[in-house]
mmCIF file of C-alpha atoms in Angstrom:
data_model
loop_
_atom_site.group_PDB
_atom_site.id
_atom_site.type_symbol
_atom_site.label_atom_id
_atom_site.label_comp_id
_atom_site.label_asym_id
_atom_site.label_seq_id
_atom_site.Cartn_x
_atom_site.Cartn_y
_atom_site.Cartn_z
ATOM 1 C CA UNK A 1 78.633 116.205 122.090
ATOM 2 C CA UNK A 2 75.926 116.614 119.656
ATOM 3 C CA UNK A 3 76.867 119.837 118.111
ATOM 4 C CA UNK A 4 79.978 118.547 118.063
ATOM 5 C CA UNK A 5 78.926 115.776 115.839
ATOM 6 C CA UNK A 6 76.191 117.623 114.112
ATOM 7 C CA UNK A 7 79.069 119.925 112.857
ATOM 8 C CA UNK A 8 81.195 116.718 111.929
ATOM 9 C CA UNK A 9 78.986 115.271 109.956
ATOM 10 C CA UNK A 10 78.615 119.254 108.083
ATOM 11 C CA UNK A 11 82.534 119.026 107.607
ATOM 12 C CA UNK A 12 82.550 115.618 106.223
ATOM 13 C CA UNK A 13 79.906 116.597 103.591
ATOM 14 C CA UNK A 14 81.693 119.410 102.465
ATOM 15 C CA UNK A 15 84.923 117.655 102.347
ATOM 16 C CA UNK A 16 83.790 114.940 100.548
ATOM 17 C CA UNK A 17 83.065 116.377 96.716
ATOM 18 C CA UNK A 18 86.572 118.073 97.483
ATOM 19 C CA UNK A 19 88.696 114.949 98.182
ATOM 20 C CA UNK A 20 91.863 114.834 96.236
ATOM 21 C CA UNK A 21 93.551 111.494 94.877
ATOM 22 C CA UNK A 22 96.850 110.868 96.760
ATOM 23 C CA UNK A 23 99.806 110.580 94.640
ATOM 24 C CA UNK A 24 102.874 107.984 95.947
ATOM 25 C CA UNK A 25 106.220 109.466 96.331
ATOM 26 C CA UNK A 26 109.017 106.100 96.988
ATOM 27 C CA UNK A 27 111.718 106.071 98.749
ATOM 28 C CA UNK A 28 114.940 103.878 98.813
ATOM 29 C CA UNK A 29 114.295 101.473 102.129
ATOM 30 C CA UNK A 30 116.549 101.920 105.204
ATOM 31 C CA UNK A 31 118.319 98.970 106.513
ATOM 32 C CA UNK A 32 115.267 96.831 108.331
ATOM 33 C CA UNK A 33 112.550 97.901 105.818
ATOM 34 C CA UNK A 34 110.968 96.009 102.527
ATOM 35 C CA UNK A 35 108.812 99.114 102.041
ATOM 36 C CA UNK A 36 109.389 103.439 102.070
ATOM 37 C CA UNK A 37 106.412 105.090 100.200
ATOM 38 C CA UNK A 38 104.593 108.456 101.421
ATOM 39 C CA UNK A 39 101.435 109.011 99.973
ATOM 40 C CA UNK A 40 100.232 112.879 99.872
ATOM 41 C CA UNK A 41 97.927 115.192 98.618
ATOM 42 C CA UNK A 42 98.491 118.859 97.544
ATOM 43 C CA UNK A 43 96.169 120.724 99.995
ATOM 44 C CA UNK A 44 97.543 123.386 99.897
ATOM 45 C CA UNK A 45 100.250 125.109 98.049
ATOM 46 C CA UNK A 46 102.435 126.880 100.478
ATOM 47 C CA UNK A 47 101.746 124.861 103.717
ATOM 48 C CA UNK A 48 102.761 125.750 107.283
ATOM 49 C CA UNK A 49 103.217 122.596 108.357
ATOM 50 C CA UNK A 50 102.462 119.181 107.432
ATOM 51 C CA UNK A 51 100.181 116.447 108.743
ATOM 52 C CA UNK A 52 101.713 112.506 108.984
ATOM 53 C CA UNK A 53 99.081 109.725 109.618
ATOM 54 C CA UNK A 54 100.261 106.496 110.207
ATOM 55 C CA UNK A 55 98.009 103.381 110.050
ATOM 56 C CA UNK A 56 98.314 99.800 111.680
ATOM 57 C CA UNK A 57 101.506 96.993 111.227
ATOM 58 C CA UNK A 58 102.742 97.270 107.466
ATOM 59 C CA UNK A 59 99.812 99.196 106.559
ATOM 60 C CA UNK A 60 98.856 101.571 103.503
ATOM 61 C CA UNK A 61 98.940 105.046 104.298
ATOM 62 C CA UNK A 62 96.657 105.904 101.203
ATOM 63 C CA UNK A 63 93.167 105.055 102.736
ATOM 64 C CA UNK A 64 94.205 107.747 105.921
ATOM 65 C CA UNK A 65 94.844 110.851 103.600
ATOM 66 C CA UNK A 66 92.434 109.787 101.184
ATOM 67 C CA UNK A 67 89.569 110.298 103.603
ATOM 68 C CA UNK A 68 87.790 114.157 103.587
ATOM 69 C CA UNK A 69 87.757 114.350 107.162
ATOM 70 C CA UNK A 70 91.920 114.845 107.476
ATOM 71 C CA UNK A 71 91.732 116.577 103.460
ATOM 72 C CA UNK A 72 89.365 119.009 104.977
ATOM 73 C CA UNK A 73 91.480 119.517 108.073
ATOM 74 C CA UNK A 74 94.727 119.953 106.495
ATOM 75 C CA UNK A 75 93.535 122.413 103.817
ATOM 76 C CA UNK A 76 91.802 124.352 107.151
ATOM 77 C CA UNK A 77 94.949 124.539 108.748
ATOM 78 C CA UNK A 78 96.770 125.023 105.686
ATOM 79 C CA UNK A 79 98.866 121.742 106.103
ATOM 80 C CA UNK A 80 100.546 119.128 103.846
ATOM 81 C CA UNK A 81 98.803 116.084 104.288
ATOM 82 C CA UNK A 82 101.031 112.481 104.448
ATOM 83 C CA UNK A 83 100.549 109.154 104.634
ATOM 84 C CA UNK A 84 103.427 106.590 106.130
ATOM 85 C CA UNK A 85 103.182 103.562 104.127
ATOM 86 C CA UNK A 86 106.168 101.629 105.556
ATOM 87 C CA UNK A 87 106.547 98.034 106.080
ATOM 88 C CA UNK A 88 109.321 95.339 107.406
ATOM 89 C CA UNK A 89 109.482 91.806 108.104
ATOM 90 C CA UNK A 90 107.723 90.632 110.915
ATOM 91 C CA UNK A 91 110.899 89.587 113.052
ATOM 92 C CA UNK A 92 112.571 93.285 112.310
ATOM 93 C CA UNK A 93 109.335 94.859 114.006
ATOM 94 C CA UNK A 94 109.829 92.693 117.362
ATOM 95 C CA UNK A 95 114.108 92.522 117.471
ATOM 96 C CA UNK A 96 113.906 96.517 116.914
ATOM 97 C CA UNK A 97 115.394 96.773 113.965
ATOM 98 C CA UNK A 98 112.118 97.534 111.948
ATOM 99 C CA UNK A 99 110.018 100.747 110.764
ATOM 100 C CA UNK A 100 109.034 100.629 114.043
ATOM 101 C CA UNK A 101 112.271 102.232 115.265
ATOM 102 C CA UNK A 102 112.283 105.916 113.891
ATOM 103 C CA UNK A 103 115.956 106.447 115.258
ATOM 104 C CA UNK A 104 117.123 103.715 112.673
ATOM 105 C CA UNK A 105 116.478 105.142 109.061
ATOM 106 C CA UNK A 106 112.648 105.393 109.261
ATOM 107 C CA UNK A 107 112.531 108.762 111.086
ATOM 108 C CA UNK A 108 114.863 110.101 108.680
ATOM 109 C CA UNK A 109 113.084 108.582 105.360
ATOM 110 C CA UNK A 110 110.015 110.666 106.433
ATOM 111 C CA UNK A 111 111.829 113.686 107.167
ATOM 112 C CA UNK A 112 113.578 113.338 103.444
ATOM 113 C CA UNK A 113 110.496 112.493 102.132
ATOM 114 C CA UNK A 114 108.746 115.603 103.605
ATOM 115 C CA UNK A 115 111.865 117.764 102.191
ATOM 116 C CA UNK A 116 111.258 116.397 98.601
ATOM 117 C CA UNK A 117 107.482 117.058 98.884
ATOM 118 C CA UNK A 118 107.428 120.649 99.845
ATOM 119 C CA UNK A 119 111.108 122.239 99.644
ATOM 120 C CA UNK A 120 111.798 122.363 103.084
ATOM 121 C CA UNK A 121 111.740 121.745 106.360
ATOM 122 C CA UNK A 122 108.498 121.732 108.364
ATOM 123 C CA UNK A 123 106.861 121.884 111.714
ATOM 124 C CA UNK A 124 105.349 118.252 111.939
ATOM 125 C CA UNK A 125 102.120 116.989 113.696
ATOM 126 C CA UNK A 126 101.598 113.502 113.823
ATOM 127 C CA UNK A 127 98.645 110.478 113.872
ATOM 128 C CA UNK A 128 99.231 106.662 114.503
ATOM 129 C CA UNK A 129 96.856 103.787 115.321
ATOM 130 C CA UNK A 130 98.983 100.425 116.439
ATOM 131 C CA UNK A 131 101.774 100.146 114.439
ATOM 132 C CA UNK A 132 101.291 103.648 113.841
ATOM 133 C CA UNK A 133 101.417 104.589 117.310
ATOM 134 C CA UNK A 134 104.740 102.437 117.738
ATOM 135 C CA UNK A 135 106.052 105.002 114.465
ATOM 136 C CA UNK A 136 104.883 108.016 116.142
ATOM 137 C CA UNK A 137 105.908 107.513 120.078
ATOM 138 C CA UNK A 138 109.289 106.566 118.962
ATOM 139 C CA UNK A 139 109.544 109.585 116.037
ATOM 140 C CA UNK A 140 108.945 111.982 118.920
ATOM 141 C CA UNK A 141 111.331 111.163 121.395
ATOM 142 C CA UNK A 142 113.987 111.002 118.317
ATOM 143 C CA UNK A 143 112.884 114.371 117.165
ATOM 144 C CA UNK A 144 110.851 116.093 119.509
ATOM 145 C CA UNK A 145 111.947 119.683 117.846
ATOM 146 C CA UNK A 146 110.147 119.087 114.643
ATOM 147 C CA UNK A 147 106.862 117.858 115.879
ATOM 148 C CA UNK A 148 104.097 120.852 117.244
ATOM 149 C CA UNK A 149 101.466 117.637 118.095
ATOM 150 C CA UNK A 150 100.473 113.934 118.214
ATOM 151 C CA UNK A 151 98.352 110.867 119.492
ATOM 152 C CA UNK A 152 99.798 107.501 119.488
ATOM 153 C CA UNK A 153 96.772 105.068 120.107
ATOM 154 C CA UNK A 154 96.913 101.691 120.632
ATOM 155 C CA UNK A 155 100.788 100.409 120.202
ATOM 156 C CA UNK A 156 101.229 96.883 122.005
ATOM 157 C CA UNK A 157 104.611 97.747 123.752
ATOM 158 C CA UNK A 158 106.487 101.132 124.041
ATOM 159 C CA UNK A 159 110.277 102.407 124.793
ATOM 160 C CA UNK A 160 110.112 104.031 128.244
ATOM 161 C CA UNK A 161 109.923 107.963 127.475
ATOM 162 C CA UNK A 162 113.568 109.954 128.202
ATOM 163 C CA UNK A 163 113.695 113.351 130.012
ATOM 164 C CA UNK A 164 113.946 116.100 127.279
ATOM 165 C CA UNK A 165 114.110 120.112 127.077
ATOM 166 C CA UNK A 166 111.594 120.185 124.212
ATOM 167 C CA UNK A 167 108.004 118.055 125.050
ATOM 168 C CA UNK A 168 105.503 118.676 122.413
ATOM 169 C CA UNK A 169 102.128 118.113 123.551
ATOM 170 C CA UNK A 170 100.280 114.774 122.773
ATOM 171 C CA UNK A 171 97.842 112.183 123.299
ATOM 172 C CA UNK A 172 98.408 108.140 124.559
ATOM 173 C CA UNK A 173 94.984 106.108 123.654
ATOM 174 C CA UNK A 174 93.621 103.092 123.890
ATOM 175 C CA UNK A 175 91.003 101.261 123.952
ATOM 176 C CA UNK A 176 89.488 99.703 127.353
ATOM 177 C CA UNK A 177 89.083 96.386 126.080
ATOM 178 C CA UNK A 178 92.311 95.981 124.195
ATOM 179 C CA UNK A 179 95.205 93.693 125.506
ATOM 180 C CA UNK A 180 97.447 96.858 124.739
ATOM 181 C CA UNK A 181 95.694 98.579 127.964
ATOM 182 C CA UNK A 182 98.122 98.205 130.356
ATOM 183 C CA UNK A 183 101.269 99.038 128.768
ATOM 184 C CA UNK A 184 100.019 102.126 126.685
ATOM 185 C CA UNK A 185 98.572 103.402 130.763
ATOM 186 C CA UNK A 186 102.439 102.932 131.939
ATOM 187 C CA UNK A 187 103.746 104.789 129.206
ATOM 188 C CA UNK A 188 101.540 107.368 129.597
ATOM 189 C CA UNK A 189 102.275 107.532 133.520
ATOM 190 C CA UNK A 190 105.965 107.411 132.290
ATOM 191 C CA UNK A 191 105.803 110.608 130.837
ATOM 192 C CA UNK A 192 103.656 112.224 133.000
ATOM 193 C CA UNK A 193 106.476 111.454 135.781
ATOM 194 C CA UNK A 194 108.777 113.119 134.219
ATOM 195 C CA UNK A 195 106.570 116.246 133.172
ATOM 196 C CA UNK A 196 105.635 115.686 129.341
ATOM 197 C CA UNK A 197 102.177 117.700 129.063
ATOM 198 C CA UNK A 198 100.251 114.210 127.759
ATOM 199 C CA UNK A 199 96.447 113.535 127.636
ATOM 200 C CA UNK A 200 95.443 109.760 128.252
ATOM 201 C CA UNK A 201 92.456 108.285 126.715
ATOM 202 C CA UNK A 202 90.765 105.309 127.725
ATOM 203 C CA UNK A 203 88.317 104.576 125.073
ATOM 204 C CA UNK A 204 85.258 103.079 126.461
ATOM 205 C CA UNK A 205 84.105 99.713 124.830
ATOM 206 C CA UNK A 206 86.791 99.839 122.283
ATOM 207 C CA UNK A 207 89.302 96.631 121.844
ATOM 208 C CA UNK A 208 91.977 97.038 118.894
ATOM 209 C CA UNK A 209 90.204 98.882 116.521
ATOM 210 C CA UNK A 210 90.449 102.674 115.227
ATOM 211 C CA UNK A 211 87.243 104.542 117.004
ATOM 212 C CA UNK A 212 86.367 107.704 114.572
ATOM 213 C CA UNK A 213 85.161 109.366 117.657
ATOM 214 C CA UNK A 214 89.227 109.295 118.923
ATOM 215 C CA UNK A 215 90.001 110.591 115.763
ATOM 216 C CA UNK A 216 87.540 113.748 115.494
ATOM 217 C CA UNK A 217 88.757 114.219 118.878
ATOM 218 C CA UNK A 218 92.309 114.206 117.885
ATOM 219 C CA UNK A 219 91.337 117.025 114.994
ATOM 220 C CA UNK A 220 89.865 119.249 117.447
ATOM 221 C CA UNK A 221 92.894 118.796 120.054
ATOM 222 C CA UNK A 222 95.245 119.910 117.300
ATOM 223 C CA UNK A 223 92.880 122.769 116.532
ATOM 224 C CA UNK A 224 93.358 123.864 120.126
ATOM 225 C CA UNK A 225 97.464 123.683 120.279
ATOM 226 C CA UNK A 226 97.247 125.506 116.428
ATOM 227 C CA UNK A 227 95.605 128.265 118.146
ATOM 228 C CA UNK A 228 93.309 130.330 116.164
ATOM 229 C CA UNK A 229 95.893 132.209 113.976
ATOM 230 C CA UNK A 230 98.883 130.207 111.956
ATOM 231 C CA UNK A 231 101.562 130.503 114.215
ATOM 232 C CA UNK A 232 100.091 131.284 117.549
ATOM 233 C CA UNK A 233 101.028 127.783 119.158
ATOM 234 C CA UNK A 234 99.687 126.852 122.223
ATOM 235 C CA UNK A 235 101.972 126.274 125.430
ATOM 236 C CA UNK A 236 101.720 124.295 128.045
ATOM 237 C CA UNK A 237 103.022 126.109 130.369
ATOM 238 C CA UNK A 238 100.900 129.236 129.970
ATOM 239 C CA UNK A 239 97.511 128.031 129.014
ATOM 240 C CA UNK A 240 95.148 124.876 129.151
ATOM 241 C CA UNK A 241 93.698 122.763 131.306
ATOM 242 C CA UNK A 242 95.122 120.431 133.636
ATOM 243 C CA UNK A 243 92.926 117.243 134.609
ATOM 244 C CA UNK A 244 92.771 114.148 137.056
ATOM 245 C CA UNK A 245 92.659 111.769 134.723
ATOM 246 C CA UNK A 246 90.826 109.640 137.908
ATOM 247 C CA UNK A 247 88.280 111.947 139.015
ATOM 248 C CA UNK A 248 87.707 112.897 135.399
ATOM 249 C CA UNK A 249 87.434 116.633 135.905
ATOM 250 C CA UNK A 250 90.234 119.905 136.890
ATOM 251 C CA UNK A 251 93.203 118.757 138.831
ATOM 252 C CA UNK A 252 94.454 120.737 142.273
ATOM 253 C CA UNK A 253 97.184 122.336 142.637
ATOM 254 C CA UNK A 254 98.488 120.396 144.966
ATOM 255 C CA UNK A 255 97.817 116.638 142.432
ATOM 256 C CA UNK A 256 99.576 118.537 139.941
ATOM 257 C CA UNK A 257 102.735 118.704 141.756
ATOM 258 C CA UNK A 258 102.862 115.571 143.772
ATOM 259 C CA UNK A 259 101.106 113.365 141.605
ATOM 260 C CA UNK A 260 101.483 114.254 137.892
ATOM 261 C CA UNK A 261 100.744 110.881 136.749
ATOM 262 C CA UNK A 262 97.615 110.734 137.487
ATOM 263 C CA UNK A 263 97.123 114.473 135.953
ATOM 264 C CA UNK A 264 97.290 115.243 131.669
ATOM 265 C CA UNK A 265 96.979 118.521 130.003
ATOM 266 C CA UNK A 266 93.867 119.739 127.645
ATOM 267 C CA UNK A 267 94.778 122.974 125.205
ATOM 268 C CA UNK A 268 91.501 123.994 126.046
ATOM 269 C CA UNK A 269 89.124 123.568 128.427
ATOM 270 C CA UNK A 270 86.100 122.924 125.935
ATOM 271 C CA UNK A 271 87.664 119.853 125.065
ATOM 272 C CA UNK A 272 86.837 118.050 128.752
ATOM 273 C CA UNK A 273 83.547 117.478 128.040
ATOM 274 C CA UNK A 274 84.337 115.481 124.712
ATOM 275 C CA UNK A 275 87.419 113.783 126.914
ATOM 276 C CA UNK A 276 84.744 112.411 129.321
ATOM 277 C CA UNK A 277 82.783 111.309 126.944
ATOM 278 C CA UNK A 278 85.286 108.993 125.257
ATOM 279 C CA UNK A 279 86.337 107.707 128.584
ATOM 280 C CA UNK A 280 82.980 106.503 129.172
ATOM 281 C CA UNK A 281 81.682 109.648 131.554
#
């Protein structure tokens, strides 16, 4: 855990003098929104993908890609970097007719958003903290074929997760001493039931509040499914690690096939030892 932060903290440093200002692209609102702007950096100039971070109810996507942390990450990777800064009325969030709801215009505005950006379609890995997480949860089970990654931590209620051909990996977080405990767990058991290759994190001594340590985490899990060419992907189903999420360590056989909700999936099995430690071990 210590080199891991020791070579954080290097990564930050060396980010920082090369942190770009974001530039705001707007879009015309769907039905349900007040607000459609992406805000986005040039990383790179012929990107393989793109990056989407999503922050909390209504929020500003321009503080998430303006840190050197994801910069540094997406020009690694060679990535477009965005930031979802859409908004709706309160009472459009909870009757489902908000930004929340990717299947109803938002999903779409981000997808023509990323078009306009970089010319074309792209191969989409995705970061959301509370209302963030509500974005990205519901983005991937609307289009589960253009996303490679994601973590959705902290949403306060979820859509229960629908069998599909095409599960990209991902991670359901939250913190141990947020309200949102229970329901993110269920969702995560959800898809575990029906065979989605999720990781759970239960961040210890966190209530509703983004924990950096999640999201270094989160940089190095995508690192893992990237693989360590472009386009060398990891999957699920030939590589990794799969864990008891209870016992904290490698899963049997056997709990693998009977009980898959109480198993996830690491890309790599140097990542367990940072998993325990955000789950209090």
């Amino acid at each position: 855990m210590r080199t891991q932060l020791i070579g954080l903290i290097f990564l930050y440093l060396a980010c920082l003098s090369r942190a770009e200002t974001p530039a705001r692209l707007s879009l015309e609102p769907a039905p349900g929104m007040t607000r459609a702007d992406l805000y986005h950096v040039d990383s790179v100039r012929n990107p393989k993908a793109v990056l989407v971070l999503a922050p909390g109810c209504n929020g500003n996507g321009e503080g998430l890609v303006s840190e050197p942390i994801w910069q540094g990450f997406a020009r690694k990777r060679n990535m477009g970097l965005v930031g979802l800064s859409f908004a709706s009325e309160i009472k459009d969030i909870h009757n489902g007719k908000g930004y929340y709801y990717a299947h109803n215009g938002s999903g779409k505005l981000l997808l023509d958003g990323i078009d306009k950006l970089f010319n074309r379609d792209l191969p989409i890995l995705l970061y959301g903290f509370s209302g963030g997480a509500h974005f990205t949860s519901r983005f991937v089970e609307w289009k589960p074929e253009r996303v490679i990654a994601w973590c959705a931590y902290s949403a306060g209620w979820w859509d229960e997760p629908k069998p599909s051909d095409i599960m990209p990996p991902g991670i359901v977080a939250c913190g141990e001493n947020d309200e949102r405990l229970g329901a993110s767990l269920i969702y995560f058991k959800q898809g575990r039931a029906l065979g989605k290759p999720w990781l759970w994190i239960g961040v210890k001594n966190n209530g509703h509040s983004p924990e950096k340590r999640v999201e270094s985490f989160v940089i190095d899990y995508f690192e893992a499914i990237l693989g360590e060419k472009d386009g060398n992907i990891v999957d699920p189903k030939k590589t990794g690690l799969w864990i008891d999420i209870d016992k904290r360590n490698a899963a049997e056989a056997y709990v693998i096939r009977q009980y898959p909700s109480v198993t996830a999936w690491l890309p790599d099995a140097r990542l367990l030892d940072n998993w325990r430690s955000l789950n209090g071990l």
